[in-house]
PDB file of C-alpha atoms and ligand atoms in Angstrom:
ATOM      1  CA  MET Q   1     209.569 -13.688 160.780  1.00  0.00           C
ATOM      2  CA  LYS Q   2     212.598 -15.959 161.186  1.00  0.00           C
ATOM      3  CA  ILE Q   3     215.265 -15.922 158.476  1.00  0.00           C
ATOM      4  CA  LEU Q   4     217.214 -19.176 158.173  1.00  0.00           C
ATOM      5  CA  TYR Q   5     220.101 -19.970 155.852  1.00  0.00           C
ATOM      6  CA  LYS Q   6     221.161 -23.508 156.751  1.00  0.00           C
ATOM      7  CA  VAL Q   7     219.405 -26.775 155.949  1.00  0.00           C
ATOM      8  CA  LYS Q   8     220.072 -28.083 159.463  1.00  0.00           C
ATOM      9  CA  ASP Q   9     218.479 -24.986 161.039  1.00  0.00           C
ATOM     10  CA  ILE Q  10     215.282 -25.138 159.012  1.00  0.00           C
ATOM     11  CA  LYS Q  11     214.975 -28.877 159.607  1.00  0.00           C
ATOM     12  CA  THR Q  12     215.290 -28.313 163.369  1.00  0.00           C
ATOM     13  CA  ALA Q  13     212.764 -25.458 163.334  1.00  0.00           C
ATOM     14  CA  ILE Q  14     210.244 -27.530 161.373  1.00  0.00           C
ATOM     15  CA  ALA Q  15     210.743 -30.624 163.563  1.00  0.00           C
ATOM     16  CA  GLU Q  16     209.949 -28.480 166.630  1.00  0.00           C
ATOM     17  CA  LEU Q  17     206.792 -27.099 164.999  1.00  0.00           C
ATOM     18  CA  LYS Q  18     205.650 -30.575 163.973  1.00  0.00           C
ATOM     19  CA  ALA Q  19     206.176 -31.805 167.538  1.00  0.00           C
ATOM     20  CA  GLN Q  20     203.617 -29.126 168.515  1.00  0.00           C
ATOM     21  CA  ASN Q  21     201.211 -30.497 165.846  1.00  0.00           C
ATOM     22  CA  LYS Q  22     201.505 -27.378 163.699  1.00  0.00           C
ATOM     23  CA  THR Q  23     200.646 -27.682 160.015  1.00  0.00           C
ATOM     24  CA  ILE Q  24     203.261 -26.367 157.602  1.00  0.00           C
ATOM     25  CA  GLY Q  25     202.588 -24.549 154.335  1.00  0.00           C
ATOM     26  CA  PHE Q  26     205.433 -24.017 151.906  1.00  0.00           C
ATOM     27  CA  VAL Q  27     205.817 -21.342 149.226  1.00  0.00           C
ATOM     28  CA  PRO Q  28     208.972 -21.888 147.147  1.00  0.00           C
ATOM     29  CA  THR Q  29     210.189 -18.818 145.244  1.00  0.00           C
ATOM     30  CA  MET Q  30     213.212 -17.507 143.407  1.00  0.00           C
ATOM     31  CA  GLY Q  31     212.786 -14.067 144.958  1.00  0.00           C
ATOM     32  CA  ALA Q  32     212.034 -10.867 143.009  1.00  0.00           C
ATOM     33  CA  LEU Q  33     208.728 -11.095 144.824  1.00  0.00           C
ATOM     34  CA  HIS Q  34     205.594  -9.382 143.556  1.00  0.00           C
ATOM     35  CA  LYS Q  35     201.852  -9.371 144.189  1.00  0.00           C
ATOM     36  CA  GLY Q  36     201.481 -12.825 142.590  1.00  0.00           C
ATOM     37  CA  HIS Q  37     203.829 -14.299 145.224  1.00  0.00           C
ATOM     38  CA  TYR Q  38     202.107 -12.294 147.944  1.00  0.00           C
ATOM     39  CA  ALA Q  39     198.797 -13.970 146.996  1.00  0.00           C
ATOM     40  CA  LEU Q  40     200.458 -17.396 147.449  1.00  0.00           C
ATOM     41  CA  PHE Q  41     201.658 -16.446 150.940  1.00  0.00           C
ATOM     42  CA  GLN Q  42     198.239 -15.017 151.832  1.00  0.00           C
ATOM     43  CA  LYS Q  43     196.549 -18.225 150.699  1.00  0.00           C
ATOM     44  CA  ALA Q  44     199.042 -20.240 152.756  1.00  0.00           C
ATOM     45  CA  LYS Q  45     198.376 -18.076 155.823  1.00  0.00           C
ATOM     46  CA  GLN Q  46     194.647 -18.887 155.550  1.00  0.00           C
ATOM     47  CA  ASN Q  47     195.300 -22.632 155.204  1.00  0.00           C
ATOM     48  CA  VAL Q  48     198.050 -23.689 157.636  1.00  0.00           C
ATOM     49  CA  ASN Q  49     199.479 -22.834 161.072  1.00  0.00           C
ATOM     50  CA  VAL Q  50     202.986 -21.945 159.913  1.00  0.00           C
ATOM     51  CA  VAL Q  51     204.007 -20.479 156.556  1.00  0.00           C
ATOM     52  CA  VAL Q  52     207.504 -21.275 155.301  1.00  0.00           C
ATOM     53  CA  GLY Q  53     208.841 -19.528 152.215  1.00  0.00           C
ATOM     54  CA  SER Q  54     212.076 -20.063 150.358  1.00  0.00           C
ATOM     55  CA  ILE Q  55     214.096 -17.644 148.285  1.00  0.00           C
ATOM     56  CA  PHE Q  56     216.574 -19.475 146.084  1.00  0.00           C
ATOM     57  CA  VAL Q  57     217.496 -18.735 142.475  1.00  0.00           C
ATOM     58  CA  ASN Q  58     217.925 -22.297 141.281  1.00  0.00           C
ATOM     59  CA  PRO Q  59     220.725 -22.416 138.681  1.00  0.00           C
ATOM     60  CA  THR Q  60     219.771 -25.883 137.394  1.00  0.00           C
ATOM     61  CA  GLN Q  61     216.473 -24.683 135.907  1.00  0.00           C
ATOM     62  CA  PHE Q  62     218.079 -22.049 133.672  1.00  0.00           C
ATOM     63  CA  ASN Q  63     219.072 -23.328 130.264  1.00  0.00           C
ATOM     64  CA  ASN Q  64     220.503 -19.950 129.363  1.00  0.00           C
ATOM     65  CA  ALA Q  65     223.397 -18.474 131.363  1.00  0.00           C
ATOM     66  CA  ASP Q  66     222.395 -14.948 130.395  1.00  0.00           C
ATOM     67  CA  ASP Q  67     218.854 -15.477 131.691  1.00  0.00           C
ATOM     68  CA  LEU Q  68     220.296 -16.677 135.036  1.00  0.00           C
ATOM     69  CA  ARG Q  69     222.652 -13.687 135.206  1.00  0.00           C
ATOM     70  CA  LYS Q  70     219.862 -11.216 134.410  1.00  0.00           C
ATOM     71  CA  TYR Q  71     217.357 -12.749 136.838  1.00  0.00           C
ATOM     72  CA  PRO Q  72     216.354  -9.928 139.246  1.00  0.00           C
ATOM     73  CA  ARG Q  73     217.637 -10.348 142.808  1.00  0.00           C
ATOM     74  CA  ASN Q  74     216.813  -8.178 145.813  1.00  0.00           C
ATOM     75  CA  ILE Q  75     216.679 -10.268 148.938  1.00  0.00           C
ATOM     76  CA  GLU Q  76     216.297  -7.466 151.536  1.00  0.00           C
ATOM     77  CA  GLN Q  77     213.336  -6.013 149.673  1.00  0.00           C
ATOM     78  CA  ASP Q  78     211.822  -9.519 149.277  1.00  0.00           C
ATOM     79  CA  ILE Q  79     212.095 -10.247 152.999  1.00  0.00           C
ATOM     80  CA  ALA Q  80     210.435  -6.938 153.888  1.00  0.00           C
ATOM     81  CA  PHE Q  81     207.659  -7.578 151.339  1.00  0.00           C
ATOM     82  CA  ILE Q  82     206.509 -10.885 152.928  1.00  0.00           C
ATOM     83  CA  GLN Q  83     207.091  -9.846 156.548  1.00  0.00           C
ATOM     84  CA  ASP Q  84     203.411 -10.050 157.537  1.00  0.00           C
ATOM     85  CA  VAL Q  85     202.469 -13.207 155.596  1.00  0.00           C
ATOM     86  CA  CYS Q  86     205.430 -15.525 156.189  1.00  0.00           C
ATOM     87  CA  ASP Q  87     206.684 -17.067 159.464  1.00  0.00           C
ATOM     88  CA  ILE Q  88     209.989 -18.567 158.354  1.00  0.00           C
ATOM     89  CA  VAL Q  89     211.948 -17.670 155.250  1.00  0.00           C
ATOM     90  CA  PHE Q  90     214.659 -20.027 154.079  1.00  0.00           C
ATOM     91  CA  CYS Q  91     217.427 -18.374 152.037  1.00  0.00           C
ATOM     92  CA  PRO Q  92     220.010 -21.063 151.313  1.00  0.00           C
ATOM     93  CA  THR Q  93     223.215 -20.803 149.308  1.00  0.00           C
ATOM     94  CA  ILE Q  94     223.761 -23.049 146.278  1.00  0.00           C
ATOM     95  CA  ASP Q  95     226.078 -25.294 148.355  1.00  0.00           C
ATOM     96  CA  GLU Q  96     223.378 -25.804 150.988  1.00  0.00           C
ATOM     97  CA  ILE Q  97     220.898 -27.001 148.376  1.00  0.00           C
ATOM     98  CA  TYR Q  98     223.388 -28.910 146.224  1.00  0.00           C
ATOM     99  CA  PRO Q  99     226.338 -30.098 148.351  1.00  0.00           C
ATOM    100  CA  MET Q 100     227.112 -32.261 145.294  1.00  0.00           C
ATOM    101  CA  PRO Q 101     226.130 -31.226 141.749  1.00  0.00           C
ATOM    102  CA  PRO Q 102     222.689 -32.782 141.229  1.00  0.00           C
ATOM    103  CA  THR Q 103     222.503 -35.615 138.707  1.00  0.00           C
ATOM    104  CA  ASP Q 104     218.901 -36.783 139.143  1.00  0.00           C
ATOM    105  CA  ILE Q 105     216.937 -37.144 135.918  1.00  0.00           C
ATOM    106  CA  TYR Q 106     213.142 -37.167 135.922  1.00  0.00           C
ATOM    107  CA  ASP Q 107     210.826 -38.832 133.468  1.00  0.00           C
ATOM    108  CA  PHE Q 108     207.563 -36.923 133.316  1.00  0.00           C
ATOM    109  CA  GLY Q 109     206.461 -38.542 130.051  1.00  0.00           C
ATOM    110  CA  GLN Q 110     205.103 -36.036 127.553  1.00  0.00           C
ATOM    111  CA  ILE Q 111     204.195 -33.207 129.931  1.00  0.00           C
ATOM    112  CA  ASP Q 112     207.703 -31.775 130.078  1.00  0.00           C
ATOM    113  CA  LYS Q 113     208.373 -32.176 126.351  1.00  0.00           C
ATOM    114  CA  VAL Q 114     205.886 -29.586 125.084  1.00  0.00           C
ATOM    115  CA  MET Q 115     205.704 -25.775 125.335  1.00  0.00           C
ATOM    116  CA  GLU Q 116     208.173 -24.614 128.031  1.00  0.00           C
ATOM    117  CA  GLY Q 117     209.831 -28.044 127.966  1.00  0.00           C
ATOM    118  CA  LYS Q 118     210.381 -27.780 124.218  1.00  0.00           C
ATOM    119  CA  TYR Q 119     211.784 -24.250 124.246  1.00  0.00           C
ATOM    120  CA  ARG Q 120     213.678 -24.444 127.568  1.00  0.00           C
ATOM    121  CA  GLN Q 121     215.382 -27.841 127.393  1.00  0.00           C
ATOM    122  CA  GLY Q 122     216.166 -29.232 130.848  1.00  0.00           C
ATOM    123  CA  HIS Q 123     214.172 -26.517 132.607  1.00  0.00           C
ATOM    124  CA  PHE Q 124     211.657 -28.813 134.288  1.00  0.00           C
ATOM    125  CA  ASN Q 125     214.331 -31.323 135.266  1.00  0.00           C
ATOM    126  CA  GLY Q 126     215.999 -28.470 137.173  1.00  0.00           C
ATOM    127  CA  VAL Q 127     212.669 -27.421 138.706  1.00  0.00           C
ATOM    128  CA  ALA Q 128     212.091 -31.019 139.837  1.00  0.00           C
ATOM    129  CA  GLN Q 129     215.619 -31.278 141.279  1.00  0.00           C
ATOM    130  CA  VAL Q 130     215.185 -28.227 143.467  1.00  0.00           C
ATOM    131  CA  LEU Q 131     211.589 -28.939 144.488  1.00  0.00           C
ATOM    132  CA  LYS Q 132     212.283 -32.536 145.485  1.00  0.00           C
ATOM    133  CA  ARG Q 133     215.153 -31.286 147.656  1.00  0.00           C
ATOM    134  CA  LEU Q 134     213.074 -28.435 149.132  1.00  0.00           C
ATOM    135  CA  PHE Q 135     210.082 -30.710 149.834  1.00  0.00           C
ATOM    136  CA  GLU Q 136     212.394 -33.161 151.637  1.00  0.00           C
ATOM    137  CA  ILE Q 137     213.910 -30.357 153.708  1.00  0.00           C
ATOM    138  CA  THR Q 138     210.683 -28.544 154.611  1.00  0.00           C
ATOM    139  CA  THR Q 139     208.307 -31.574 154.744  1.00  0.00           C
ATOM    140  CA  PRO Q 140     205.219 -29.368 154.231  1.00  0.00           C
ATOM    141  CA  ASP Q 141     201.591 -30.453 154.556  1.00  0.00           C
ATOM    142  CA  LYS Q 142     200.617 -28.089 151.749  1.00  0.00           C
ATOM    143  CA  VAL Q 143     202.496 -26.343 148.962  1.00  0.00           C
ATOM    144  CA  PHE Q 144     201.286 -23.247 147.135  1.00  0.00           C
ATOM    145  CA  PHE Q 145     201.916 -22.587 143.457  1.00  0.00           C
ATOM    146  CA  GLY Q 146     200.592 -19.994 141.009  1.00  0.00           C
ATOM    147  CA  LYS Q 147     198.490 -20.903 137.995  1.00  0.00           C
ATOM    148  CA  LYS Q 148     200.554 -18.455 135.943  1.00  0.00           C
ATOM    149  CA  ASP Q 149     203.168 -21.200 135.581  1.00  0.00           C
ATOM    150  CA  TYR Q 150     200.514 -23.661 134.507  1.00  0.00           C
ATOM    151  CA  GLN Q 151     202.815 -26.324 133.067  1.00  0.00           C
ATOM    152  CA  GLN Q 152     205.022 -26.146 136.167  1.00  0.00           C
ATOM    153  CA  ALA Q 153     201.933 -26.750 138.331  1.00  0.00           C
ATOM    154  CA  VAL Q 154     201.078 -29.896 136.318  1.00  0.00           C
ATOM    155  CA  ILE Q 155     204.661 -31.116 136.752  1.00  0.00           C
ATOM    156  CA  VAL Q 156     204.629 -30.427 140.501  1.00  0.00           C
ATOM    157  CA  LYS Q 157     201.436 -32.507 140.769  1.00  0.00           C
ATOM    158  CA  LYS Q 158     203.194 -35.356 138.966  1.00  0.00           C
ATOM    159  CA  LEU Q 159     206.340 -35.014 141.121  1.00  0.00           C
ATOM    160  CA  ILE Q 160     204.236 -35.225 144.297  1.00  0.00           C
ATOM    161  CA  ASN Q 161     202.496 -38.358 142.972  1.00  0.00           C
ATOM    162  CA  MET Q 162     205.700 -39.987 141.697  1.00  0.00           C
ATOM    163  CA  TYR Q 163     207.369 -39.796 145.124  1.00  0.00           C
ATOM    164  CA  ALA Q 164     204.135 -40.186 147.111  1.00  0.00           C
ATOM    165  CA  PHE Q 165     204.945 -37.019 149.064  1.00  0.00           C
ATOM    166  CA  PRO Q 166     202.171 -36.548 151.674  1.00  0.00           C
ATOM    167  CA  ILE Q 167     201.673 -33.005 150.393  1.00  0.00           C
ATOM    168  CA  GLN Q 168     198.546 -31.241 149.179  1.00  0.00           C
ATOM    169  CA  LEU Q 169     199.087 -29.007 146.171  1.00  0.00           C
ATOM    170  CA  VAL Q 170     197.134 -25.732 146.321  1.00  0.00           C
ATOM    171  CA  LEU Q 171     196.930 -23.675 143.115  1.00  0.00           C
ATOM    172  CA  VAL Q 172     196.338 -19.944 143.284  1.00  0.00           C
ATOM    173  CA  ASP Q 173     194.859 -17.756 140.537  1.00  0.00           C
ATOM    174  CA  THR Q 174     197.111 -15.504 138.502  1.00  0.00           C
ATOM    175  CA  VAL Q 175     197.315 -11.943 139.794  1.00  0.00           C
ATOM    176  CA  ARG Q 176     197.298  -9.287 137.067  1.00  0.00           C
ATOM    177  CA  GLU Q 177     198.273  -5.629 136.771  1.00  0.00           C
ATOM    178  CA  ASP Q 178     195.388  -3.230 136.014  1.00  0.00           C
ATOM    179  CA  ASN Q 179     196.057  -3.597 132.287  1.00  0.00           C
ATOM    180  CA  GLY Q 180     195.819  -7.424 132.498  1.00  0.00           C
ATOM    181  CA  LEU Q 181     199.552  -8.234 132.354  1.00  0.00           C
ATOM    182  CA  ALA Q 182     200.270 -11.179 134.680  1.00  0.00           C
ATOM    183  CA  PHE Q 183     202.610 -10.292 137.549  1.00  0.00           C
ATOM    184  CA  SER Q 184     206.003 -11.875 136.947  1.00  0.00           C
ATOM    185  CA  SER Q 185     209.480 -11.273 138.338  1.00  0.00           C
ATOM    186  CA  ARG Q 186     210.562 -10.652 134.754  1.00  0.00           C
ATOM    187  CA  ASN Q 187     208.225  -7.626 134.475  1.00  0.00           C
ATOM    188  CA  MET Q 188     210.802  -5.799 136.616  1.00  0.00           C
ATOM    189  CA  LEU Q 189     213.145  -5.938 133.615  1.00  0.00           C
ATOM    190  CA  LEU Q 190     210.649  -3.987 131.477  1.00  0.00           C
ATOM    191  CA  SER Q 191     210.053  -0.254 131.185  1.00  0.00           C
ATOM    192  CA  GLU Q 192     206.586   1.052 132.012  1.00  0.00           C
ATOM    193  CA  ASP Q 193     205.896   1.524 128.319  1.00  0.00           C
ATOM    194  CA  LYS Q 194     206.846  -2.102 127.558  1.00  0.00           C
ATOM    195  CA  ARG Q 195     204.720  -3.387 130.444  1.00  0.00           C
ATOM    196  CA  GLU Q 196     201.809  -1.485 128.923  1.00  0.00           C
ATOM    197  CA  LYS Q 197     202.519  -3.023 125.512  1.00  0.00           C
ATOM    198  CA  ALA Q 198     202.924  -6.522 127.007  1.00  0.00           C
ATOM    199  CA  ALA Q 199     199.284  -6.360 128.128  1.00  0.00           C
ATOM    200  CA  PHE Q 200     198.605  -7.324 124.492  1.00  0.00           C
ATOM    201  CA  ILE Q 201     199.190 -10.970 125.548  1.00  0.00           C
ATOM    202  CA  TYR Q 202     196.233 -11.069 127.948  1.00  0.00           C
ATOM    203  CA  LYS Q 203     194.011  -8.989 125.659  1.00  0.00           C
ATOM    204  CA  THR Q 204     194.683 -11.433 122.803  1.00  0.00           C
ATOM    205  CA  MET Q 205     193.999 -14.442 125.049  1.00  0.00           C
ATOM    206  CA  LEU Q 206     190.624 -12.978 126.051  1.00  0.00           C
ATOM    207  CA  GLU Q 207     189.719 -12.336 122.399  1.00  0.00           C
ATOM    208  CA  ALA Q 208     190.847 -15.868 121.521  1.00  0.00           C
ATOM    209  CA  LYS Q 209     188.611 -17.304 124.237  1.00  0.00           C
ATOM    210  CA  ALA Q 210     185.614 -15.501 122.721  1.00  0.00           C
ATOM    211  CA  LEU Q 211     186.289 -17.297 119.404  1.00  0.00           C
ATOM    212  CA  LYS Q 212     185.790 -20.710 120.998  1.00  0.00           C
ATOM    213  CA  THR Q 213     182.240 -21.033 119.674  1.00  0.00           C
ATOM    214  CA  GLU Q 214     183.249 -20.356 116.039  1.00  0.00           C
ATOM    215  CA  LEU Q 215     186.760 -21.756 115.578  1.00  0.00           C
ATOM    216  CA  SER Q 216     188.605 -25.004 116.346  1.00  0.00           C
ATOM    217  CA  PRO Q 217     191.614 -24.960 118.722  1.00  0.00           C
ATOM    218  CA  LYS Q 218     193.995 -25.151 115.722  1.00  0.00           C
ATOM    219  CA  GLU Q 219     192.237 -22.237 113.992  1.00  0.00           C
ATOM    220  CA  ILE Q 220     192.398 -20.154 117.178  1.00  0.00           C
ATOM    221  CA  GLU Q 221     196.147 -20.839 117.458  1.00  0.00           C
ATOM    222  CA  GLN Q 222     196.565 -19.667 113.848  1.00  0.00           C
ATOM    223  CA  TRP Q 223     194.450 -16.580 114.555  1.00  0.00           C
ATOM    224  CA  ILE Q 224     196.739 -15.740 117.519  1.00  0.00           C
ATOM    225  CA  VAL Q 225     199.860 -16.088 115.355  1.00  0.00           C
ATOM    226  CA  LYS Q 226     198.319 -13.547 112.927  1.00  0.00           C
ATOM    227  CA  GLN Q 227     197.511 -11.081 115.732  1.00  0.00           C
ATOM    228  CA  PHE Q 228     201.107 -11.183 116.933  1.00  0.00           C
ATOM    229  CA  LEU Q 229     202.435 -10.689 113.395  1.00  0.00           C
ATOM    230  CA  GLN Q 230     200.349  -7.506 113.089  1.00  0.00           C
ATOM    231  CA  GLN Q 231     202.327  -5.772 115.836  1.00  0.00           C
ATOM    232  CA  SER Q 232     206.086  -5.375 116.225  1.00  0.00           C
ATOM    233  CA  PHE Q 233     206.890  -5.122 119.939  1.00  0.00           C
ATOM    234  CA  LEU Q 234     206.137  -8.747 120.981  1.00  0.00           C
ATOM    235  CA  GLN Q 235     207.583 -11.845 119.309  1.00  0.00           C
ATOM    236  CA  LEU Q 236     205.420 -14.903 119.839  1.00  0.00           C
ATOM    237  CA  GLU Q 237     207.277 -18.120 120.690  1.00  0.00           C
ATOM    238  CA  TYR Q 238     204.246 -20.373 120.925  1.00  0.00           C
ATOM    239  CA  ALA Q 239     200.487 -20.240 121.395  1.00  0.00           C
ATOM    240  CA  SER Q 240     199.169 -23.708 122.252  1.00  0.00           C
ATOM    241  CA  ILE Q 241     195.716 -24.874 123.247  1.00  0.00           C
ATOM    242  CA  VAL Q 242     196.216 -28.013 125.294  1.00  0.00           C
ATOM    243  CA  ASP Q 243     194.290 -30.454 127.434  1.00  0.00           C
ATOM    244  CA  ALA Q 244     194.326 -29.004 130.964  1.00  0.00           C
ATOM    245  CA  GLU Q 245     195.482 -32.319 132.468  1.00  0.00           C
ATOM    246  CA  THR Q 246     197.673 -34.036 129.902  1.00  0.00           C
ATOM    247  CA  LEU Q 247     198.985 -30.861 128.185  1.00  0.00           C
ATOM    248  CA  MET Q 248     198.550 -32.643 124.858  1.00  0.00           C
ATOM    249  CA  PRO Q 249     197.189 -30.661 121.868  1.00  0.00           C
ATOM    250  CA  PHE Q 250     193.442 -30.132 122.139  1.00  0.00           C
ATOM    251  CA  THR Q 251     191.703 -31.147 118.927  1.00  0.00           C
ATOM    252  CA  HIS Q 252     188.126 -29.986 119.520  1.00  0.00           C
ATOM    253  CA  PHE Q 253     186.280 -28.176 122.276  1.00  0.00           C
ATOM    254  CA  ASN Q 254     183.795 -30.315 124.209  1.00  0.00           C
ATOM    255  CA  GLU Q 255     181.784 -30.280 127.429  1.00  0.00           C
ATOM    256  CA  THR Q 256     183.762 -32.954 129.255  1.00  0.00           C
ATOM    257  CA  LYS Q 257     187.388 -31.863 128.958  1.00  0.00           C
ATOM    258  CA  LYS Q 258     189.019 -28.607 129.997  1.00  0.00           C
ATOM    259  CA  SER Q 259     191.543 -26.838 127.818  1.00  0.00           C
ATOM    260  CA  VAL Q 260     194.114 -24.150 128.513  1.00  0.00           C
ATOM    261  CA  LEU Q 261     195.610 -21.630 126.129  1.00  0.00           C
ATOM    262  CA  CYS Q 262     199.322 -21.161 126.920  1.00  0.00           C
ATOM    263  CA  ILE Q 263     201.471 -18.422 125.405  1.00  0.00           C
ATOM    264  CA  ALA Q 264     205.161 -17.506 125.514  1.00  0.00           C
ATOM    265  CA  ALA Q 265     206.401 -14.298 123.919  1.00  0.00           C
ATOM    266  CA  TYR Q 266     209.421 -12.026 124.009  1.00  0.00           C
ATOM    267  CA  ILE Q 267     209.383  -8.289 124.525  1.00  0.00           C
ATOM    268  CA  ASP Q 268     212.709  -6.432 124.658  1.00  0.00           C
ATOM    269  CA  ASN Q 269     214.480  -9.833 124.997  1.00  0.00           C
ATOM    270  CA  VAL Q 270     212.440 -10.586 128.124  1.00  0.00           C
ATOM    271  CA  ARG Q 271     210.497 -13.827 127.933  1.00  0.00           C
ATOM    272  CA  LEU Q 272     206.953 -13.735 129.326  1.00  0.00           C
ATOM    273  CA  ILE Q 273     204.487 -16.609 129.719  1.00  0.00           C
ATOM    274  CA  ASP Q 274     200.794 -16.554 130.449  1.00  0.00           C
ATOM    275  CA  ASN Q 275     197.760 -18.801 130.120  1.00  0.00           C
ATOM    276  CA  LEU Q 276     193.988 -18.782 130.232  1.00  0.00           C
ATOM    277  CA  GLU Q 277     191.570 -21.621 130.913  1.00  0.00           C
ATOM    278  CA  LEU Q 278     189.197 -21.776 127.958  1.00  0.00           C
TER     279      LEU Q 278
HETATM  280  O1  PAF A   1     208.258 -20.820 139.969  1.00  0.00           O
HETATM  281  C1  PAF A   1     209.379 -20.577 140.478  1.00  0.00           C
HETATM  282  O2  PAF A   1     209.667 -19.486 140.970  1.00  0.00           O
HETATM  283  C2  PAF A   1     210.440 -21.675 140.482  1.00  0.00           C
HETATM  284  O3  PAF A   1     210.352 -22.459 139.333  1.00  0.00           O
HETATM  285  C3  PAF A   1     210.391 -22.547 141.756  1.00  0.00           C
HETATM  286  C4  PAF A   1     209.102 -23.287 141.855  1.00  0.00           C
HETATM  287  C5  PAF A   1     210.578 -21.666 142.986  1.00  0.00           C
HETATM  288  C6  PAF A   1     211.536 -23.559 141.720  1.00  0.00           C
HETATM  289  O4  PAF A   1     212.779 -22.939 141.688  1.00  0.00           O
END
């Protein structure tokens, strides 16, 4: 696996590969890699000739300085972890990605105003800033994103369409620990006991899904709020059942449209998100 740090070096490497008609798959990450990321790289390996990953903690997508400071970083361990599933890893500095402070503002309509967009103001604008830059640098044929960040995946789809990037978006299922907790870099900030307790999120989502035949989306959301109030270790930020495409509130279940239940909750000041297609 090649490790590159400079924009000019990765551009040269990719230009050479393209001249040999190789297809490029790209897996952008912020490091702190876990089995969920590994599944993205594995999927890429099955789909393209050359897998490019990036490890870059993007400061512009953090609306909270403390969250950025606390974000787990361990680049040597990350590089070793993806050794057999990644061909080139790009580890740029902030100056390489943003030679000038980025000022681009994106209009995604309503999809970045709800849920994560509501509680993490500016977050998706920062995600779009870094992804647009990374897509332009790596010019991939396919990009690989996890369904765990469901709203992010919808925004990436829109970003690709808005700029007519010739890129296919491939979504990969959420990978879970044995107890059901979705793998997340933030899990590393939790003790084993708290990771066990955090499995309550997935368990509650599964129970909520089973209520689909009896209750409306609104009633299920209210039921979830009650479940969270009956325990003390997790603080629910939101539980929203939304249209899988538009992310707008889902008013009633029907055969033709898909809905997704999205949850954000805090445990020990660590913010976790998860979702389940209903
Ligand atoms: O999902 C993430 O890890 C980040 O939001 C991404 C896509 C790498 C952009 O910084």
